[in-house]
Short mmCIF file of C-alpha atoms in Angstrom, two decimals:
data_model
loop_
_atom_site.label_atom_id
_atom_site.label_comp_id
_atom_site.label_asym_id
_atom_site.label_seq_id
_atom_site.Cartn_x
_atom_site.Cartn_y
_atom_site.Cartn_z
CA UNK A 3 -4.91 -53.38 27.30
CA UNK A 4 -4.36 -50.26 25.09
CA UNK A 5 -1.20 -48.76 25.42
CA UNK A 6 -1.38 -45.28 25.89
CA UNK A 7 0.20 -42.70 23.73
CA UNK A 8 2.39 -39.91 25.50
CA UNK A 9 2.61 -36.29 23.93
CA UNK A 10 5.47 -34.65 25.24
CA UNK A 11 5.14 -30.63 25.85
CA UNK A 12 8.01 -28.31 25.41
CA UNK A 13 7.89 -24.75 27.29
CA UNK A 14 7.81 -21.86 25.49
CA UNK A 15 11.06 -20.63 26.88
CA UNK A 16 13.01 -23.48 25.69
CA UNK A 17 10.84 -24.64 22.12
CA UNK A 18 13.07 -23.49 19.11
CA UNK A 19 11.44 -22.72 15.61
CA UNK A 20 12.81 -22.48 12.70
CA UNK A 21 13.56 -18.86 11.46
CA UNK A 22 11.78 -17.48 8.41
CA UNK A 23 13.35 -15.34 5.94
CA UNK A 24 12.28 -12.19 7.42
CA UNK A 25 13.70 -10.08 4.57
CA UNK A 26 16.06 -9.72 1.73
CA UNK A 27 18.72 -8.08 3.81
CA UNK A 28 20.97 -9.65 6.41
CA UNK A 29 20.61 -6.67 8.27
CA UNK A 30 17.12 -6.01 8.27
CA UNK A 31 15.96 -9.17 8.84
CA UNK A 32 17.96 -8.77 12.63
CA UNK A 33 15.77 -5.45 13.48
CA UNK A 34 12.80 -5.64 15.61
CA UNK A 35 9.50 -5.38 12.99
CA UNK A 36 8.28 -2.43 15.57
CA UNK A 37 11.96 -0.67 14.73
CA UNK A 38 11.32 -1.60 11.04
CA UNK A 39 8.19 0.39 11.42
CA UNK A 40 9.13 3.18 13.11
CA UNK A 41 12.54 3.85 10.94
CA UNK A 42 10.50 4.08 7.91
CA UNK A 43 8.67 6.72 9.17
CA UNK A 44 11.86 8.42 10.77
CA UNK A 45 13.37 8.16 7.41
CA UNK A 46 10.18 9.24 5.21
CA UNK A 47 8.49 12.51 7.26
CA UNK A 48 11.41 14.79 7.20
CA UNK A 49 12.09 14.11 3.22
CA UNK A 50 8.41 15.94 3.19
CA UNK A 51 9.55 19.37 3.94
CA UNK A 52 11.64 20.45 0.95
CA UNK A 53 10.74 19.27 -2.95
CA UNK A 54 14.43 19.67 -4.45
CA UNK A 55 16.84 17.15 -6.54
CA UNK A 56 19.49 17.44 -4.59
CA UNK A 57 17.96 16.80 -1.10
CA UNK A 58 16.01 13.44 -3.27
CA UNK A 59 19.06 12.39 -4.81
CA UNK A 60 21.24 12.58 -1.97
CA UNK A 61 19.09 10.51 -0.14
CA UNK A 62 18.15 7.83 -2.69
CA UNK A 63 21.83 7.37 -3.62
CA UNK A 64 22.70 6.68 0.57
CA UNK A 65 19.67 4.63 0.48
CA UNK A 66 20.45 2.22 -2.25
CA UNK A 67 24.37 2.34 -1.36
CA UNK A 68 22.62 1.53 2.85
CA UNK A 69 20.51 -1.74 1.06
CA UNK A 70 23.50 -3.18 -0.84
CA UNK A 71 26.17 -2.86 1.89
CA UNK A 72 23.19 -4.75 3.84
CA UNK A 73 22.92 -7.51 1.18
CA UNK A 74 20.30 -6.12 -1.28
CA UNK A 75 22.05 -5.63 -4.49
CA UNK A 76 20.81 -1.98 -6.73
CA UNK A 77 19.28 -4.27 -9.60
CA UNK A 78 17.37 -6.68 -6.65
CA UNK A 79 15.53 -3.40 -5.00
CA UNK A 80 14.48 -2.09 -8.98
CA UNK A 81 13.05 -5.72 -9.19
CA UNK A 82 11.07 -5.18 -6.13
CA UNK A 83 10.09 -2.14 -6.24
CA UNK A 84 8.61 -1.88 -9.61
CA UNK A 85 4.96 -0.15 -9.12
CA UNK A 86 7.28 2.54 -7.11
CA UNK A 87 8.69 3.55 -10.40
CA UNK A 88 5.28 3.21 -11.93
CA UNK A 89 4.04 5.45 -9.49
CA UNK A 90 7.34 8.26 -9.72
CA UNK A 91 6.73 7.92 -13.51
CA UNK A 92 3.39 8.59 -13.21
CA UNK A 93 3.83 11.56 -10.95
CA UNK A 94 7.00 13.05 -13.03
CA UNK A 95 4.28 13.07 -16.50
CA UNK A 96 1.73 14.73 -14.63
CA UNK A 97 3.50 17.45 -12.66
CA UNK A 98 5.74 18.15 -15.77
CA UNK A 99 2.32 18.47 -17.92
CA UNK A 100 0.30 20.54 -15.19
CA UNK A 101 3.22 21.91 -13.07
CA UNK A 102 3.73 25.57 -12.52
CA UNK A 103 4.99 27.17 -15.17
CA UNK A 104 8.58 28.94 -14.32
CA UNK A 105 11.64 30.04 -16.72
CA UNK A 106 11.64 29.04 -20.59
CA UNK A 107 8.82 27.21 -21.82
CA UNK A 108 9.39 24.19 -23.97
CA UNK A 109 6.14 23.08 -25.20
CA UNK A 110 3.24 25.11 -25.29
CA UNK A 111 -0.04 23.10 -26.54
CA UNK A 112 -2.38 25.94 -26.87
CA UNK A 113 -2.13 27.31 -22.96
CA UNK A 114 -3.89 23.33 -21.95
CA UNK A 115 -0.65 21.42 -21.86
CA UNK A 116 2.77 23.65 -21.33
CA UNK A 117 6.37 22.09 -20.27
CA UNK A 118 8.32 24.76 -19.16
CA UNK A 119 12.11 24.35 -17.21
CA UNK A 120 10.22 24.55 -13.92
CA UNK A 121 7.84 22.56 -14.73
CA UNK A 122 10.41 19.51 -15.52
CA UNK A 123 12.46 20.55 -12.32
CA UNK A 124 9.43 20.00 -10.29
CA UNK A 125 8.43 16.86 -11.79
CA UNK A 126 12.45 15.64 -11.36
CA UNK A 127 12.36 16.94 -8.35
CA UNK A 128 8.95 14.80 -7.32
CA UNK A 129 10.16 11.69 -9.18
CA UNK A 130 13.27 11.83 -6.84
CA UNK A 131 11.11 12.34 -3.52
CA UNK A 132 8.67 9.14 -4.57
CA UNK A 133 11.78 6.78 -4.81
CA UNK A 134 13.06 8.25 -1.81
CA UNK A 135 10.48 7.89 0.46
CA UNK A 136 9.09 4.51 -1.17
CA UNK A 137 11.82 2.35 -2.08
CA UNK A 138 13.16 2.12 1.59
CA UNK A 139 9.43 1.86 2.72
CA UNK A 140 8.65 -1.53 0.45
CA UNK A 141 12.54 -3.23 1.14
CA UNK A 142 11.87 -2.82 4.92
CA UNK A 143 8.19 -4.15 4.64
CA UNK A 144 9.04 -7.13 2.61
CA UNK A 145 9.06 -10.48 5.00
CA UNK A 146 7.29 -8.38 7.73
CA UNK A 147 5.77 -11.12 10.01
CA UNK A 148 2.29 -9.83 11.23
CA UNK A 149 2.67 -11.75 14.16
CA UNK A 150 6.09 -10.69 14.90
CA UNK A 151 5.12 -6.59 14.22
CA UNK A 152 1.89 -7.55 16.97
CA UNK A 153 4.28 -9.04 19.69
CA UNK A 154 6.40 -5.75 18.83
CA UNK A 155 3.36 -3.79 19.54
CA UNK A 156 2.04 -4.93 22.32
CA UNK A 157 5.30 -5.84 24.66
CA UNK A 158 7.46 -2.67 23.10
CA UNK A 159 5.34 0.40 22.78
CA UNK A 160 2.81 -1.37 25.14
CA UNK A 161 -0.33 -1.07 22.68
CA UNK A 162 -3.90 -2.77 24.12
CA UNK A 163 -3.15 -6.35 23.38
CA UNK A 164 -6.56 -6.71 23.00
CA UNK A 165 -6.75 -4.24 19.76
CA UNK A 166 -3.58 -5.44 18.43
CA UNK A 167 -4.14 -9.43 18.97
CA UNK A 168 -7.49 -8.77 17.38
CA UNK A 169 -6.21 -6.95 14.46
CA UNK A 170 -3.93 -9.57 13.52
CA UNK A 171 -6.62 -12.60 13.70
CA UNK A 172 -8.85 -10.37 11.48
CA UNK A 173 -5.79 -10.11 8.80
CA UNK A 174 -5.36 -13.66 9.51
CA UNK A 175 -9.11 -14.23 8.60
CA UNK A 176 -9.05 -11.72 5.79
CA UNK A 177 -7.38 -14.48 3.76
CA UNK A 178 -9.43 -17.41 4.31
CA UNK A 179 -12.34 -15.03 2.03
CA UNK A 180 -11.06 -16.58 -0.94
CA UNK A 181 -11.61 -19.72 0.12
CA UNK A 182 -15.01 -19.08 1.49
CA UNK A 183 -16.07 -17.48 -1.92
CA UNK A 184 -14.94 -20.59 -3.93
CA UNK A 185 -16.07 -23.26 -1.57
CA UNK A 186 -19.62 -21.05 -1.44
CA UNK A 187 -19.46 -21.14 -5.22
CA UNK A 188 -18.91 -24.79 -5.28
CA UNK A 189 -21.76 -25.49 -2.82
CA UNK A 190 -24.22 -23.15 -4.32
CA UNK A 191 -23.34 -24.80 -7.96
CA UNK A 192 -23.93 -28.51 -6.30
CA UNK A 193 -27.48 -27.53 -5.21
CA UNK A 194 -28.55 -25.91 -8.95
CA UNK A 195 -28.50 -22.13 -7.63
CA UNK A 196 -25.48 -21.21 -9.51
CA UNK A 197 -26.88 -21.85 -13.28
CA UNK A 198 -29.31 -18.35 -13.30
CA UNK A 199 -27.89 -14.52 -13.84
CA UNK A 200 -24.12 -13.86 -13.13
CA UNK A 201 -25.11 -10.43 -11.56
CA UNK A 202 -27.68 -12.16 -9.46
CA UNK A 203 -25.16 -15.02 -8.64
CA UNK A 204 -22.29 -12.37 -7.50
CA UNK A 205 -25.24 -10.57 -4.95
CA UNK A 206 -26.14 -13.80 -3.15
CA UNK A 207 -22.73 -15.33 -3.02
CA UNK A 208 -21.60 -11.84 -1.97
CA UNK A 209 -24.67 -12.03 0.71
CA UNK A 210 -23.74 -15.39 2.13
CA UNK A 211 -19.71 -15.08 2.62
CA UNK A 212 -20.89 -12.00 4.84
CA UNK A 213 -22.94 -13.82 6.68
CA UNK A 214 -20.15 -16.36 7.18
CA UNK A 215 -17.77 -13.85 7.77
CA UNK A 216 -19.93 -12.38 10.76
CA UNK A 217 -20.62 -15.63 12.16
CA UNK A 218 -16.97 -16.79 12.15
CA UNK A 219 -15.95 -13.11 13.57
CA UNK A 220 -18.40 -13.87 16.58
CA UNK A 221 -16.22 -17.11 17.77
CA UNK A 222 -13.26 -15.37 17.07
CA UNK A 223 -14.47 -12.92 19.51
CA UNK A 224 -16.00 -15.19 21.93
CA UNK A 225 -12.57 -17.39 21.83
CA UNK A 226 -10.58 -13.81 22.89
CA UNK A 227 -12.82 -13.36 25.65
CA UNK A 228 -12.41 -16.95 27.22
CA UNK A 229 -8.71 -16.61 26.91
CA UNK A 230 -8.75 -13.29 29.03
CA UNK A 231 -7.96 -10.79 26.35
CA UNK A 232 -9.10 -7.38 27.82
CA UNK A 233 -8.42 -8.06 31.45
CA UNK A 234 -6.41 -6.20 33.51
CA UNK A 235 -4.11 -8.71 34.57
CA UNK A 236 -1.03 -8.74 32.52
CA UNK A 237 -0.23 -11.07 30.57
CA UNK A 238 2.34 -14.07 29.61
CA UNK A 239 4.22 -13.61 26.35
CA UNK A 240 4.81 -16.94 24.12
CA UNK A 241 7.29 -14.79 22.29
CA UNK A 242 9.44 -12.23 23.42
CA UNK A 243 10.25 -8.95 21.76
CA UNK A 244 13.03 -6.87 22.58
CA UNK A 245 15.11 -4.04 21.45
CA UNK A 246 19.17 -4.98 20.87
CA UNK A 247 21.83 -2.87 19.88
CA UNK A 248 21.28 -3.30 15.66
CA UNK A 249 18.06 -1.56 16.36
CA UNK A 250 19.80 1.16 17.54
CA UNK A 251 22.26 1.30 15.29
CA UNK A 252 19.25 0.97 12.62
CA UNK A 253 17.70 4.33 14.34
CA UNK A 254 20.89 6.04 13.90
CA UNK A 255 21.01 5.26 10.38
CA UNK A 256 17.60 6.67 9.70
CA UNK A 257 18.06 9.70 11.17
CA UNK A 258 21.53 10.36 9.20
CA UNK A 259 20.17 9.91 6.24
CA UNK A 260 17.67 12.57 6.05
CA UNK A 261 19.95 14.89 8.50
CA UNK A 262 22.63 14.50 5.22
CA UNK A 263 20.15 14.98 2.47
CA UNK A 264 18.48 17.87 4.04
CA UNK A 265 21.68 20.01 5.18
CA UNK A 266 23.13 18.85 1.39
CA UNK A 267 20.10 20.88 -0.10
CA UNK A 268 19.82 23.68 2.45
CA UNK A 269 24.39 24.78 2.14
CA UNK A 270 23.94 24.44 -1.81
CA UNK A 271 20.91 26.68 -1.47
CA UNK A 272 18.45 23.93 -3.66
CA UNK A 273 16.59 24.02 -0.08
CA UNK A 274 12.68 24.52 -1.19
CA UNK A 275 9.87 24.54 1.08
CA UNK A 276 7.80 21.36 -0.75
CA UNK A 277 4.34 23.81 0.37
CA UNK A 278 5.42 26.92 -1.76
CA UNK A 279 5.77 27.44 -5.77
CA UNK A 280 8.09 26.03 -7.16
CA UNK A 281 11.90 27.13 -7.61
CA UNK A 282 15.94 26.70 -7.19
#
């Protein structure tokens, strides 16, 4: 007689995974990914108000000092955060090129392309603001679980589970496209269809991973449905996601830093509304 092979099942409450780095700080990576989100944001909107270096610089210099008493060394977040500077770089150029044109004027390429002291102020000023508001905003999304931020979502700020849970298996699928594409290139190129026009080739590869794409959204869909997502009954969490006290403490962080920035800027009067001309 065949012996019979037991599978032993573990519940939820008591199964223990193995943790995932969940970020490049030793603080971060304790926060909630919902408090992760929503300190970005605390810590991003109010820097939009003024466009001046001191309210910037104040906060970029808390900011970095913030990340490397949390275990993210200066030199680590530059590493990380490289298309940031791309992008401040970019924006410092072209405001310092087109900018309004205030006090002395430096360079003055026929009245197309004139550098003037404002000009440069501003485009300090908006280089500061991008690595402000961005640098913080990458370090806190790096080792982001999607499935952690979705538990966040739904048991924490009590989002439609429905929406949420199907938002994540569509990111989930999202990444199986590459997959498709080469595995619909290799089956097309087994059956001779792949040997005519590229352009022709990219349509009608293109054609059939949407048609995969729809069909495999379909069971996704039916496979929510048969497991209840949408009902009114509430539901039973496999993970749990709560708020402790470093989230609060993280929340308090996020708004001192652009409480200090701002009032730094406003008492040494480089306050500037960032939605009039420019000025200090």
């Amino acid at each position: 007689m065949e012996q019979l092979e037991t599978i032993s099942v573990v519940p939820h409450k008591e199964r223990h995974d193995d943790a995932k780095p969940a970020s490049p700080s030793w603080f971060v990576a304790k926060i909630n990914p919902v408090s992760r989100f929503i300190g970005a944001l605390i810590l991003c909107i109010p820097m939009f108000v003024t466009l001046d270096v001191v309210s910037a610089s104040v906060a970029f210099v808390l900011e970095m000092l913030l990340l490397w008493i949390g275990g993210v060394a200066p030199w680590t977040v530059l590493r990380k955060t490289w298309p940031v500077w791309i992008a401040a770089s970019g924006s410092f150029i072209s405001v310092a090129l087109y900018g309004k044109t205030s006090g002395a004027v430096l360079v003055n390429l026929g009245n197309v392309i004139v550098i003037s002291q404002g000009s440069l102020y501003l485009a300090l000023a908006t280089f500061l603001r991008v690595a402000a508001i961005a640098v913080p905003g990458v370090i806190l999304a790096f080792g982001l679980d999607p499935t952690d931020l979705a538990d966040g979502l739904v048991q924490i700020l009590h989002l439609p589970s429905r929406f949420v849970y199907g938002g994540l298996a569509g990111m989930r699928m999202f990444t199986l496209l590459q997959n498709d594409w080469y595995a619909l290139g290799q089956s097309r190129r087994s059956r001779g269809l792949g040997d005519g026009s590229a352009i022709k080739r990219v349509f009608s590869q293109a054609f059939s991973l949407l048609v995969v794409s729809i069909r495999r959204g379909t069971k996704l869909a039916t496979a929510m449905e048969a497991r209840a997502f949408g009902a009114d009954a509430p539901r039973s969490q496999a993970r749990e996601s709560r708020l402790h006290a470093v989230d609060w403490l993280f929340y308090a962080i996020c708004v001192a830093v652009p409480v200090i920035a701002l009032s730094c800027a406003y008492f040494t009067g480089y306050w500037h509304w960032a939605f009039t001309g420019t000025g200090n």
